[in-house]
PDB file of C-alpha atoms and ligand atoms in Angstrom:
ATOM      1  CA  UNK A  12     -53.128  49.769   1.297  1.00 87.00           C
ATOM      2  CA  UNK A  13     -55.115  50.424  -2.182  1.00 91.00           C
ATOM      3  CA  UNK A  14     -55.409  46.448  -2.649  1.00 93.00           C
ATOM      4  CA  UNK A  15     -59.023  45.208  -2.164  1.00 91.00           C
ATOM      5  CA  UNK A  16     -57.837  42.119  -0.569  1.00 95.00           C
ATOM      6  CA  UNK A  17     -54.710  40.635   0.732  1.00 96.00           C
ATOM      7  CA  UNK A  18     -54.066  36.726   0.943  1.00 97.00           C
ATOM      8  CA  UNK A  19     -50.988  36.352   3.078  1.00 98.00           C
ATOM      9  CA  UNK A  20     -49.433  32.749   2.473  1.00 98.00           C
ATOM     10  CA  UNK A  21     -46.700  31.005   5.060  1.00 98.00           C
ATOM     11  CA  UNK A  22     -45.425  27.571   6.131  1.00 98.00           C
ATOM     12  CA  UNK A  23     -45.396  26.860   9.780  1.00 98.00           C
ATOM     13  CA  UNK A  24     -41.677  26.816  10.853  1.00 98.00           C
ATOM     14  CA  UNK A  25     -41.139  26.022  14.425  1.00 97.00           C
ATOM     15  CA  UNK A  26     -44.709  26.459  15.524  1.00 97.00           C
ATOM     16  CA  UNK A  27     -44.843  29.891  14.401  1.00 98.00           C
ATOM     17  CA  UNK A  28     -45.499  31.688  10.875  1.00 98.00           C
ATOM     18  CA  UNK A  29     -42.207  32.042   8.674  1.00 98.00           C
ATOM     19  CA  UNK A  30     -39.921  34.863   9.870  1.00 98.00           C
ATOM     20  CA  UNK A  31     -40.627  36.615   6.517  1.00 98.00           C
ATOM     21  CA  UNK A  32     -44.308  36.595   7.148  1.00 98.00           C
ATOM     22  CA  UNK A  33     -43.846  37.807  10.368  1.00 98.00           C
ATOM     23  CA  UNK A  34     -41.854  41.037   9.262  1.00 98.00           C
ATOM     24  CA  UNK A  35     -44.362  41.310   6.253  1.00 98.00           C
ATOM     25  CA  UNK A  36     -46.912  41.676   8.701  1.00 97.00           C
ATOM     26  CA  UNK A  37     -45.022  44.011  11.237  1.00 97.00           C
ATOM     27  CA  UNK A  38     -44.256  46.262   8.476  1.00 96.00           C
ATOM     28  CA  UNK A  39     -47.841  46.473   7.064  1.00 96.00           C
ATOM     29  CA  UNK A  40     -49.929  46.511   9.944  1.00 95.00           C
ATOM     30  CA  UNK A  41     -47.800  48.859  12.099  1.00 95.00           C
ATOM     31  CA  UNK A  42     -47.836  52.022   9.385  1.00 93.00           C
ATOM     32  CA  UNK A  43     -51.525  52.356   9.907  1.00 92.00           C
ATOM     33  CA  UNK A  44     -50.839  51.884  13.658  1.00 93.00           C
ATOM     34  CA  UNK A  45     -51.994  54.269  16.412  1.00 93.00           C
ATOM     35  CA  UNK A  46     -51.616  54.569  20.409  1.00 94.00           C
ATOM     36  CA  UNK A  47     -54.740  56.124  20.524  1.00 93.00           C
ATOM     37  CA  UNK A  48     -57.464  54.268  22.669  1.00 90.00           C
ATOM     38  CA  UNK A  49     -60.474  54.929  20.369  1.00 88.00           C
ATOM     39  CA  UNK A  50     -59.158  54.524  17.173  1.00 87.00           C
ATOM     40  CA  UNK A  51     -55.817  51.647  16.951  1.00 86.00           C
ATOM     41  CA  UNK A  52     -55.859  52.546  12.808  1.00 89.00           C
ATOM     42  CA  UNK A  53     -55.345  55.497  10.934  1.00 93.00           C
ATOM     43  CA  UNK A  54     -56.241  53.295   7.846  1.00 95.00           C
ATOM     44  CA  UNK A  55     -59.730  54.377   6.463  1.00 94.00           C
ATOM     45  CA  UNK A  56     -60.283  51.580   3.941  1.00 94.00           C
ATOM     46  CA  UNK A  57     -61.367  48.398   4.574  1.00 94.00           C
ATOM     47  CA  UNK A  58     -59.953  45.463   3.263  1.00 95.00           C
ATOM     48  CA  UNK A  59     -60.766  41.473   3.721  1.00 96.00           C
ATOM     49  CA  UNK A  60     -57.183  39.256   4.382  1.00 97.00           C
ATOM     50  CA  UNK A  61     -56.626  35.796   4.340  1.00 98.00           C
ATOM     51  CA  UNK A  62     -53.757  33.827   5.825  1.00 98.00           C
ATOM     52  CA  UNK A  63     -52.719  30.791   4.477  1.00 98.00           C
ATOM     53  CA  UNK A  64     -50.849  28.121   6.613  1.00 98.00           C
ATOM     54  CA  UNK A  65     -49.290  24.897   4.835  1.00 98.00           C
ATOM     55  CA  UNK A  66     -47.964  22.399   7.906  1.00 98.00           C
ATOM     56  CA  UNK A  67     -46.428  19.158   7.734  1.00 96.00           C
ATOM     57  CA  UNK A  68     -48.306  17.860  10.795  1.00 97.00           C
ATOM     58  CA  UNK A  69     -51.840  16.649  10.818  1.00 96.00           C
ATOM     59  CA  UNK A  70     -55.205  17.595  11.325  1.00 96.00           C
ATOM     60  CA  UNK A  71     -55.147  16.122  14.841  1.00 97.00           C
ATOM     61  CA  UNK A  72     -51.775  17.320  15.783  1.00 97.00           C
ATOM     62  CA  UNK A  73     -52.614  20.673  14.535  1.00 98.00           C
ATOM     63  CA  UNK A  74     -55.354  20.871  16.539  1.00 98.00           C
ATOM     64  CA  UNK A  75     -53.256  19.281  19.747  1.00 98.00           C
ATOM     65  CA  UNK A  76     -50.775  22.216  19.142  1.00 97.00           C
ATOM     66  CA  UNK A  77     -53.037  24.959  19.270  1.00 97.00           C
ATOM     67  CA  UNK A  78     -52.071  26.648  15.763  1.00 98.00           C
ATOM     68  CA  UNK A  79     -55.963  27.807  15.403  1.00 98.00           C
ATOM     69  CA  UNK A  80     -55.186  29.900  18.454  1.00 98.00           C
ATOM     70  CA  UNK A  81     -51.824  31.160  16.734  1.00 98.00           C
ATOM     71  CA  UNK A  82     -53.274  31.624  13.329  1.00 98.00           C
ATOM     72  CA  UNK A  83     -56.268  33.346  14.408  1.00 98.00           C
ATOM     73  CA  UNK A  84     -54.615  35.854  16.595  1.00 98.00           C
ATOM     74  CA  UNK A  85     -52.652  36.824  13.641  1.00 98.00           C
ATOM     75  CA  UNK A  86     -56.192  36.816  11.479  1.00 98.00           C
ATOM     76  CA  UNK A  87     -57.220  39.671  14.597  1.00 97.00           C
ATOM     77  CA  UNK A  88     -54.414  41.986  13.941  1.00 95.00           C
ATOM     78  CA  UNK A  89     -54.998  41.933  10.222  1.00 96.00           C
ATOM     79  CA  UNK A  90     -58.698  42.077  10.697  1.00 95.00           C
ATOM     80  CA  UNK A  91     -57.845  45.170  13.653  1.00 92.00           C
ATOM     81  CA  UNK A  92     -55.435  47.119  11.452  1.00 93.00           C
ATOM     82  CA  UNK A  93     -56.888  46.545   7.874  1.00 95.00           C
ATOM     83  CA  UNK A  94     -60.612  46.816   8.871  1.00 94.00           C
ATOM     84  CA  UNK A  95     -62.033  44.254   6.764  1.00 94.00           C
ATOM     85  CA  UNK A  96     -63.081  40.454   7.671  1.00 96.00           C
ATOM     86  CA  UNK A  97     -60.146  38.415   8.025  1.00 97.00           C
ATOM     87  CA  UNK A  98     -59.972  34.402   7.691  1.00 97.00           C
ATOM     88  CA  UNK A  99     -57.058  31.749   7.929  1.00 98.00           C
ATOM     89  CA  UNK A 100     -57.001  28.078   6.343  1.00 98.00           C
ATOM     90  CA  UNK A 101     -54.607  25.147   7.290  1.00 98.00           C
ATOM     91  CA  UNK A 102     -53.165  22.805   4.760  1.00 98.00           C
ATOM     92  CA  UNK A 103     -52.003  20.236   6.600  1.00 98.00           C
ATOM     93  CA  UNK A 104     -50.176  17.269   5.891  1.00 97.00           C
ATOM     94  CA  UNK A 105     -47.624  18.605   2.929  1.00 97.00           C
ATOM     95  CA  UNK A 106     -45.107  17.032   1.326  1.00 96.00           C
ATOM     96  CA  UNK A 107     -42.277  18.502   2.305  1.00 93.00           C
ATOM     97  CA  UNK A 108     -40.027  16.005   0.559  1.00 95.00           C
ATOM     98  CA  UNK A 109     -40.146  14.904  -3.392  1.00 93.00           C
ATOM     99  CA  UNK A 110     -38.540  11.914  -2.289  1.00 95.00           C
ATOM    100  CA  UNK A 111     -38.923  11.481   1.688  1.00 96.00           C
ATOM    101  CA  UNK A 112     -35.375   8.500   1.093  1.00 95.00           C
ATOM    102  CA  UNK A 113     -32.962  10.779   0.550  1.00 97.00           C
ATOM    103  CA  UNK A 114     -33.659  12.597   3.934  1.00 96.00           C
ATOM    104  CA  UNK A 115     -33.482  11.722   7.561  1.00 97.00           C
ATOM    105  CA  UNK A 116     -36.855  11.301   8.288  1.00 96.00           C
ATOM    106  CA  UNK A 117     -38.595   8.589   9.869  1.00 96.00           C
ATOM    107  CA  UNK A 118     -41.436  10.221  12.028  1.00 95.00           C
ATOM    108  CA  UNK A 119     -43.273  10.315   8.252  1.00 96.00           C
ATOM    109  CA  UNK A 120     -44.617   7.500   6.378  1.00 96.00           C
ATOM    110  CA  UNK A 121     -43.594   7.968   2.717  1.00 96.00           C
ATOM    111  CA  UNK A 122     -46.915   6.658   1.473  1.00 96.00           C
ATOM    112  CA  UNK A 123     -49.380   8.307   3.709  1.00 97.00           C
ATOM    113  CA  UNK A 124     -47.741  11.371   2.678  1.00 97.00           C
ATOM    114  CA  UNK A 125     -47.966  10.563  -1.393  1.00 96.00           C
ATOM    115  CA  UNK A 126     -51.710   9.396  -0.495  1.00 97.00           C
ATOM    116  CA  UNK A 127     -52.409  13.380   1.273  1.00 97.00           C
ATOM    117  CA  UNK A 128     -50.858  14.877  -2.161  1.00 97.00           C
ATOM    118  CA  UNK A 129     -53.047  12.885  -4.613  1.00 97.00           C
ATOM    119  CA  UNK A 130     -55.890  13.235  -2.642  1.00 98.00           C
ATOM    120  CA  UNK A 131     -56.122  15.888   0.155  1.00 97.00           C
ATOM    121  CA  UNK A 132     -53.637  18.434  -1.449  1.00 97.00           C
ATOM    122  CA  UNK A 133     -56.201  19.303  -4.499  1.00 98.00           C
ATOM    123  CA  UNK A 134     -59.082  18.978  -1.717  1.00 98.00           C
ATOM    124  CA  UNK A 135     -57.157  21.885  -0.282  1.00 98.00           C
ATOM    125  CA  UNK A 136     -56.704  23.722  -3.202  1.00 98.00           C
ATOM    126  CA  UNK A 137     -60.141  23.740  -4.143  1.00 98.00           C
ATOM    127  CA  UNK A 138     -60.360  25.253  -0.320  1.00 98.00           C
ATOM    128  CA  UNK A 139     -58.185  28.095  -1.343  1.00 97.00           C
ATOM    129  CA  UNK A 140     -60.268  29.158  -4.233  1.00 97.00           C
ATOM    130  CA  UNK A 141     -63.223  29.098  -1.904  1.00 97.00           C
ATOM    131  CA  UNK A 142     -61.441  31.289   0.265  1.00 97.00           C
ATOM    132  CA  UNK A 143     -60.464  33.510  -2.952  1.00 95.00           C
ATOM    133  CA  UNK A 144     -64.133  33.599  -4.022  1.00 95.00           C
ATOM    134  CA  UNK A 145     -65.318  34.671  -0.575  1.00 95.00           C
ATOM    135  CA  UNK A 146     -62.392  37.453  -0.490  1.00 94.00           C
ATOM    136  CA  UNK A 147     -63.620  38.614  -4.094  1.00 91.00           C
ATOM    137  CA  UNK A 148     -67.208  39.274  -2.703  1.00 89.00           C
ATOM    138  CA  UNK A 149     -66.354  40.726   0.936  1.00 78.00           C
ATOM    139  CA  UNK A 150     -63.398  42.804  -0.573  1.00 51.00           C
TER     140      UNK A 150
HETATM  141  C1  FMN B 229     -37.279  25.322   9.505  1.00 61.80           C
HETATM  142  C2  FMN B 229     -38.538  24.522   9.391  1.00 61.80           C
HETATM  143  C3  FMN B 229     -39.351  24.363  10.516  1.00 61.80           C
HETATM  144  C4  FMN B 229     -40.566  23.682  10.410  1.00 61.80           C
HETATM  145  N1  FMN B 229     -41.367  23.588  11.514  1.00 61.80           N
HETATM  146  C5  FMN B 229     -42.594  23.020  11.382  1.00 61.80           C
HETATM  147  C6  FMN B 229     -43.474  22.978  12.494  1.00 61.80           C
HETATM  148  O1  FMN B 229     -43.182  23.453  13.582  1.00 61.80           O
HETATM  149  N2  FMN B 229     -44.688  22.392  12.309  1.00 61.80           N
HETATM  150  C7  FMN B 229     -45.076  21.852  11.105  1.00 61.80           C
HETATM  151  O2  FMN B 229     -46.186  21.350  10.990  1.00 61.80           O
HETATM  152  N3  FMN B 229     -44.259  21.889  10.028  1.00 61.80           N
HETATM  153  C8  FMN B 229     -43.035  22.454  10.144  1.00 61.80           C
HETATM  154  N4  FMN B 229     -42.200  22.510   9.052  1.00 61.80           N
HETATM  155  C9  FMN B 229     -42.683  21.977   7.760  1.00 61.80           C
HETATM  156  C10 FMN B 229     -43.212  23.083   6.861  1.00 61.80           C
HETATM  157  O3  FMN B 229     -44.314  23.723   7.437  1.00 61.80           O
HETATM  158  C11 FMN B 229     -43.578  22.498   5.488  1.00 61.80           C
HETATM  159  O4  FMN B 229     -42.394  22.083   4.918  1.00 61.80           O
HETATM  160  C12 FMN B 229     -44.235  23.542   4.669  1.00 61.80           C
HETATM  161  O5  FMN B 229     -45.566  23.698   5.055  1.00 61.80           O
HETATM  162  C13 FMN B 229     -44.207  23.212   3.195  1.00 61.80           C
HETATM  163  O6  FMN B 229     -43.722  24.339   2.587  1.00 61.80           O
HETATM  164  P1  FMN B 229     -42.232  24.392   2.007  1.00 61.80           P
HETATM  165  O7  FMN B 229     -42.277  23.487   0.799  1.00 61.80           O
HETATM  166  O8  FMN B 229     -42.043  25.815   1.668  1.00 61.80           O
HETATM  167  O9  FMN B 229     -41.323  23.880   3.077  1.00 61.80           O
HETATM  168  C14 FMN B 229     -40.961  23.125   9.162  1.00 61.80           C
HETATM  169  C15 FMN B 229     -40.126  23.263   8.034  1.00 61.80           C
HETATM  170  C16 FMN B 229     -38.922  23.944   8.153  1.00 61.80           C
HETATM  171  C17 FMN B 229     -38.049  24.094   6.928  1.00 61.80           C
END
């Protein structure tokens, strides 16, 4: 609660944010937590979040699946609970596999996936310190 911003990183598993992140979160944001209609946190400070989501699926299917929807509701609780401005990012597309041969896996294409590393992955990364800048200035 005395940070002046929090980036919150977590691979999709199952459609959903790890199970770690999850009880990260529940843990954090329901200390400061109230029943009280006017006022939902007894936190005072404000501080700007970010939530980081890496995915193996695509842009597309990302979007088909509706995990803006999940990502930004959890981007309202933090925003809600840590009163600050609170943004997600996607990183879609990982490589989940070093070496996609020695697994069953034949939904993937091997060399699309290399082709996202070399040249989406540091794309994305150079998101990420965007998202770090813009957390440095609001927090
Ligand atoms: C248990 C499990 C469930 C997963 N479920 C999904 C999923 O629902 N959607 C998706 O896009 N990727 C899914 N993935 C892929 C991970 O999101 C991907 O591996 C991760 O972003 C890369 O981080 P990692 O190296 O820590 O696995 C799953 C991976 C695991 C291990």
């Amino acid at each position: 609660m005395a940070a002046d911003a929090l980036i919150l990183g977590s691979p999709i598993y199952f459609g959903n944010l790890s199970a770690d992140a999850i009880a990260f979160l529940e843990r954090l944001l329901f200390a400061p937590y109230t029943y009280s209609q006017d006022n939902l946190s007894k936190f005072t400070g404000h501080i700007a979040s970010a939530l980081i989501c890496t995915m193996n699926v695509s842009e597309a299917l990302m979007q088909q699946m509706d995990y803006p929807t999940l990502m930004k509701r959890y981007t309202q609780y933090m925003a809600g609970m840590l009163r600050g401005p609170s943004e997600w990012l996607a990183i879609t597309d990982t490589l989940q596999f070093s070496d996609y041969g020695k697994y069953m896996s034949s939904i993937f294409d091997p060399e699309h996936k290399a082709r996202m590393h070399a040249e989406k992955f540091p794309e994305d990364l150079e998101k990420a310190k965007e998202l770090g800048a813009w957390l440095a200035t609001r927090g």
